[in-house]
């Protein structure tokens, strides 16, 4: 089976064996099933993913209501981490992606 998170961009681990992985994969709706995530990990999708996109098309400069928008950014975290994510709407002022904030507690 092809792993849908081919675009892993950041992996962080600390001395307590907590792991965070930033991923780019289609995260709209329930399109990414937890069953495809490796044992010991949880996929964290932004609570506001249905209303705040994280990526836009780049074939033209950003224009609200014109560009193609979707959600493709999220996190994989080890099961000893409790986490929530929130997409931050910057109207793509800084890049073709909006930031995603991860709030977490190490268990």
XYZ file of N, CA, C and O in Angstrom:
428
model
N 0.843 -1.179 0.000
C 0.000 0.000 0.000
C 0.887 1.241 0.000
O 1.855 1.335 0.752
N 0.567 2.209 -0.826
C 1.294 3.465 -0.872
C 0.944 4.299 0.342
O -0.225 4.463 0.674
N 1.947 4.833 1.006
C 1.711 5.701 2.157
C 1.275 7.068 1.650
O 1.948 7.667 0.812
N 0.147 7.607 2.140
C -0.350 8.886 1.628
C 0.452 10.081 2.128
O 0.261 11.173 1.657
N 1.350 9.889 3.089
C 2.108 11.014 3.616
C 3.541 10.997 3.089
O 4.505 11.069 3.818
N 3.691 10.933 1.796
C 5.002 10.941 1.162
C 5.751 12.237 1.424
O 6.959 12.284 1.324
N 5.050 13.298 1.748
C 5.669 14.605 1.918
C 5.903 14.942 3.381
O 5.516 15.997 3.845
N 6.550 14.065 4.120
C 6.893 14.375 5.508
C 7.946 15.468 5.483
O 8.963 15.347 4.811
N 7.692 16.549 6.213
C 8.621 17.669 6.160
C 9.398 17.877 7.449
O 10.478 18.424 7.415
N 8.889 17.470 8.588
C 9.593 17.682 9.836
C 9.339 16.514 10.763
O 8.203 16.102 10.941
N 10.395 16.011 11.349
C 10.249 15.001 12.392
C 10.972 15.529 13.625
O 12.105 15.989 13.537
N 10.302 15.481 14.752
C 10.900 15.947 15.999
C 10.713 14.879 17.051
O 9.648 14.293 17.166
N 11.747 14.599 17.808
C 11.670 13.622 18.876
C 12.462 14.162 20.055
O 13.468 14.844 19.877
N 11.999 13.880 21.257
C 12.728 14.334 22.437
C 13.223 13.141 23.234
O 13.046 11.994 22.848
N 13.866 13.382 24.353
C 14.450 12.314 25.162
C 13.404 11.436 25.832
O 13.718 10.388 26.351
N 12.144 11.857 25.835
C 11.070 11.064 26.430
C 10.379 10.196 25.379
O 9.323 9.654 25.613
N 10.983 10.112 24.211
C 10.443 9.294 23.125
C 9.062 9.732 22.661
O 8.210 8.909 22.348
N 8.847 11.018 22.625
C 7.632 11.590 22.030
C 8.002 11.989 20.605
O 9.048 12.574 20.376
N 7.149 11.665 19.663
C 7.464 11.925 18.267
C 6.353 12.765 17.643
O 5.173 12.488 17.823
N 6.763 13.797 16.899
C 5.843 14.640 16.152
C 6.297 14.619 14.695
O 7.469 14.789 14.414
N 5.373 14.435 13.772
C 5.694 14.438 12.350
C 4.722 15.385 11.674
O 3.506 15.234 11.797
N 5.262 16.398 10.964
C 4.418 17.291 10.179
C 4.237 16.657 8.813
O 5.209 16.241 8.190
N 3.003 16.547 8.347
C 2.721 15.870 7.086
C 1.922 16.760 6.142
O 1.242 17.680 6.563
N 2.023 16.461 4.862
C 1.182 17.082 3.844
C 0.447 15.962 3.118
O 1.060 15.181 2.390
N -0.839 15.874 3.360
C -1.689 14.839 2.767
C -3.107 15.391 2.769
O -3.435 16.259 3.576
N -3.949 14.934 1.880
C -5.327 15.424 1.846
C -6.017 15.122 3.172
O -6.225 13.972 3.523
N -6.383 16.160 3.914
C -7.006 15.994 5.228
C -8.419 16.557 5.289
O -8.931 16.834 6.352
N -9.061 16.728 4.142
C -10.426 17.237 4.152
C -11.386 16.146 4.577
O -11.191 14.975 4.272
N -12.412 16.522 5.280
C -13.432 15.572 5.722
C -12.815 14.430 6.492
O -11.923 14.611 7.301
N -13.281 13.227 6.235
C -12.745 12.033 6.874
C -11.936 11.221 5.878
O -11.870 9.999 5.949
N -11.279 11.891 4.940
C -10.603 11.203 3.848
C -9.392 10.399 4.288
O -8.950 9.525 3.576
N -8.820 10.699 5.433
C -7.657 9.966 5.892
C -8.047 9.147 7.108
O -8.268 9.660 8.177
N -8.116 7.863 6.921
C -8.575 6.940 7.953
C -7.436 6.616 8.917
O -6.308 6.366 8.495
N -7.729 6.590 10.209
C -6.733 6.266 11.223
C -6.125 4.878 11.009
O -5.003 4.624 11.408
N -6.830 3.992 10.313
C -6.331 2.628 10.122
C -5.061 2.568 9.268
O -4.356 1.569 9.291
N -4.745 3.608 8.519
C -3.533 3.601 7.706
C -2.329 4.170 8.451
O -1.230 4.184 7.928
N -2.535 4.637 9.684
C -1.455 5.212 10.486
C -0.757 4.088 11.242
O -1.399 3.172 11.756
N 0.560 4.168 11.325
C 1.339 3.135 12.008
C 0.911 2.985 13.464
O 0.496 3.957 14.114
N 1.034 1.767 13.966
C 0.697 1.479 15.360
C 1.516 2.388 16.279
O 2.711 2.586 16.061
N 0.850 2.947 17.292
C 1.534 3.821 18.235
C 1.476 5.293 17.872
O 2.060 6.128 18.559
N 0.770 5.618 16.773
C 0.653 7.007 16.336
C -0.804 7.391 16.123
O -1.650 6.536 15.875
N -1.072 8.669 16.189
C -2.402 9.213 15.943
C -2.273 10.351 14.942
O -1.334 11.147 15.015
N -3.206 10.441 13.997
C -3.231 11.554 13.064
C -4.026 12.695 13.693
O -5.145 12.488 14.149
N -3.427 13.874 13.718
C -4.084 15.051 14.274
C -4.471 15.967 13.122
O -3.609 16.464 12.402
N -5.769 16.154 12.944
C -6.290 17.046 11.905
C -6.826 18.297 12.594
O -7.365 18.226 13.698
N -6.702 19.433 11.954
C -7.184 20.683 12.536
C -8.686 20.641 12.773
O -9.443 20.134 11.940
N -9.078 21.184 13.901
C -10.494 21.213 14.255
C -11.293 22.069 13.280
O -12.474 21.837 13.068
N -10.656 23.052 12.678
C -11.347 23.959 11.752
C -10.983 23.682 10.291
O -11.043 24.565 9.439
N -10.643 22.436 9.976
C -10.193 22.103 8.617
C -11.265 22.279 7.553
O -10.941 22.389 6.374
N -12.514 22.292 7.934
C -13.588 22.466 6.944
C -13.792 23.933 6.566
O -14.440 24.229 5.564
N -13.234 24.856 7.366
C -13.460 26.288 7.097
C -12.193 27.081 6.795
O -12.287 28.173 6.239
N -11.014 26.562 7.159
C -9.762 27.282 6.905
C -8.814 26.371 6.126
O -8.293 25.402 6.666
N -8.570 26.679 4.847
C -7.676 25.850 4.034
C -6.218 26.061 4.443
O -5.866 27.087 5.036
N -5.368 25.088 4.097
C -3.946 25.234 4.405
C -3.074 25.402 3.170
O -1.909 25.757 3.285
N -3.619 25.159 1.996
C -2.814 25.288 0.788
C -3.680 25.832 -0.352
O -4.888 25.610 -0.379
N -3.014 26.547 -1.251
C -3.714 27.126 -2.406
C -2.972 26.764 -3.679
O -1.804 26.378 -3.658
N -3.655 26.912 -4.802
C -2.990 26.713 -6.087
C -1.957 27.820 -6.293
O -2.103 28.930 -5.768
N -0.932 27.518 -7.057
C 0.147 28.494 -7.264
C 0.291 28.914 -8.728
O 1.276 29.541 -9.090
N -0.699 28.579 -9.541
C -0.609 28.946 -10.953
C -0.911 30.418 -11.198
O -0.709 30.916 -12.294
N -1.391 31.129 -10.159
C -1.625 32.557 -10.238
C -1.511 33.138 -8.833
O -1.581 32.415 -7.845
N -1.331 34.441 -8.736
C -1.254 35.100 -7.429
C -2.554 34.861 -6.669
O -3.619 34.696 -7.279
N -2.489 34.854 -5.351
C -3.680 34.557 -4.562
C -4.744 35.633 -4.727
O -4.488 36.820 -4.567
N -5.949 35.159 -5.047
C -7.131 36.021 -5.105
C -8.264 35.250 -4.447
O -8.639 34.158 -4.909
N -8.792 35.807 -3.392
C -9.867 35.153 -2.638
C -11.024 34.802 -3.560
O -11.471 35.619 -4.368
N -11.486 33.564 -3.467
C -12.601 33.108 -4.280
C -12.222 32.653 -5.673
O -13.075 32.192 -6.432
N -10.934 32.778 -6.038
C -10.488 32.390 -7.373
C -9.607 31.134 -7.324
O -9.837 30.195 -8.072
N -8.602 31.136 -6.466
C -7.667 30.009 -6.389
C -8.335 28.748 -5.858
O -9.272 28.808 -5.070
N -7.785 27.599 -6.274
C -8.174 26.313 -5.701
C -7.589 26.240 -4.305
O -6.417 26.549 -4.089
N -8.410 25.843 -3.315
C -7.979 25.735 -1.922
C -8.322 24.354 -1.385
O -9.345 23.778 -1.743
N -7.457 23.836 -0.499
C -7.746 22.576 0.176
C -6.958 22.514 1.481
O -6.192 23.428 1.798
N -7.142 21.437 2.207
C -6.416 21.204 3.455
C -5.514 20.001 3.248
O -5.984 18.932 2.857
N -4.212 20.180 3.475
C -3.298 19.049 3.307
C -2.239 18.991 4.399
O -1.342 18.175 4.331
N -2.323 19.826 5.407
C -1.296 19.861 6.430
C -1.836 19.376 7.757
O -2.944 19.735 8.160
N -1.070 18.564 8.437
C -1.470 18.038 9.729
C -0.285 17.415 10.426
O 0.859 17.650 10.044
N -0.544 16.591 11.418
C 0.525 16.014 12.219
C 0.247 14.554 12.524
O -0.900 14.148 12.686
N 1.311 13.776 12.634
C 1.262 12.457 13.237
C 1.987 12.605 14.561
O 3.077 13.177 14.609
N 1.397 12.111 15.632
C 2.046 12.194 16.936
C 2.039 10.816 17.579
O 1.136 10.010 17.351
N 3.058 10.551 18.389
C 3.104 9.281 19.103
C 2.003 9.275 20.153
O 1.528 10.321 20.595
N 1.577 8.078 20.538
C 0.426 7.961 21.437
C 0.677 8.458 22.852
O -0.246 8.512 23.654
N 1.901 8.856 23.164
C 2.151 9.456 24.468
C 2.082 10.979 24.402
O 2.612 11.678 25.248
N 1.385 11.474 23.385
C 1.152 12.910 23.198
C -0.344 13.132 22.996
O -0.972 12.436 22.201
N -0.912 14.067 23.723
C -2.288 14.503 23.492
C -2.197 15.821 22.732
O -1.510 16.740 23.189
N -2.863 15.921 21.578
C -2.676 17.106 20.742
C -3.954 17.517 20.029
O -4.811 16.687 19.733
N -4.048 18.813 19.755
C -5.076 19.379 18.885
C -4.378 20.316 17.906
O -3.309 20.846 18.190
N -4.993 20.503 16.742
C -4.416 21.385 15.724
C -5.455 22.400 15.281
O -6.655 22.121 15.290
N -4.972 23.562 14.885
C -5.829 24.636 14.378
C -5.164 25.260 13.163
O -3.990 25.639 13.226
N -5.891 25.365 12.053
C -5.384 26.071 10.878
C -5.529 27.567 11.120
O -6.565 28.027 11.601
N -4.494 28.322 10.769
C -4.496 29.771 10.988
C -4.650 30.470 9.646
O -3.833 30.286 8.737
N -5.694 31.269 9.514
C -5.971 31.956 8.253
C -5.137 33.230 8.141
O -5.379 34.196 8.846
N -4.150 33.211 7.252
C -3.341 34.399 6.974
C -3.633 34.945 5.575
O -2.925 35.820 5.102
N -4.676 34.413 4.933
C -4.989 34.771 3.547
C -3.775 34.570 2.638
O -3.588 35.305 1.675
N -2.935 33.591 2.984
C -1.770 33.225 2.183
C -0.840 34.407 1.938
O -0.230 34.540 0.889
N -0.730 35.287 2.933
C 0.136 36.463 2.816
C 1.622 36.111 2.722
O 2.402 36.867 2.158
N 2.031 34.974 3.291
C 3.451 34.675 3.399
C 3.920 33.524 2.515
O 5.111 33.383 2.274
N 2.993 32.699 2.089
C 3.372 31.525 1.292
C 2.125 30.922 0.665
O 1.016 31.438 0.827
N 2.305 29.795 -0.025
C 1.155 29.103 -0.596
C 0.489 28.181 0.425
O -0.456 27.482 0.105
N 0.989 28.186 1.665
C 0.376 27.443 2.765
C 0.017 28.403 3.889
O 0.745 29.363 4.143
N -1.094 28.140 4.568
C -1.411 28.809 5.825
C -0.767 27.993 6.944
O -0.633 26.770 6.832
N -0.386 28.627 8.042
C 0.217 27.881 9.147
C -0.789 26.989 9.859
O -2.005 27.224 9.808
N -0.268 25.960 10.516
C -1.073 25.061 11.343
C -0.442 25.066 12.734
O 0.751 24.797 12.876
N -1.240 25.371 13.740
C -0.758 25.419 15.118
C -1.081 24.099 15.810
O -2.217 23.643 15.795
N -0.055 23.497 16.428
C -0.240 22.261 17.203
C -0.133 22.619 18.671
O 0.845 23.213 19.104
N -1.145 22.269 19.434
C -1.134 22.422 20.892
C -1.064 21.026 21.467
O -1.863 20.168 21.093
N -0.123 20.794 22.373
C 0.070 19.430 22.826
C 0.461 19.353 24.306
O 0.946 20.309 24.890
N 0.227 18.167 24.858
C 0.629 17.826 26.220
C 1.338 16.483 26.141
O 0.830 15.540 25.533
N 2.509 16.414 26.743
C 3.218 15.142 26.818
C 2.652 14.339 27.982
O 2.516 14.854 29.081
N 2.311 13.103 27.721
C 1.714 12.247 28.772
C 2.809 11.692 29.671
O 3.906 11.466 29.278
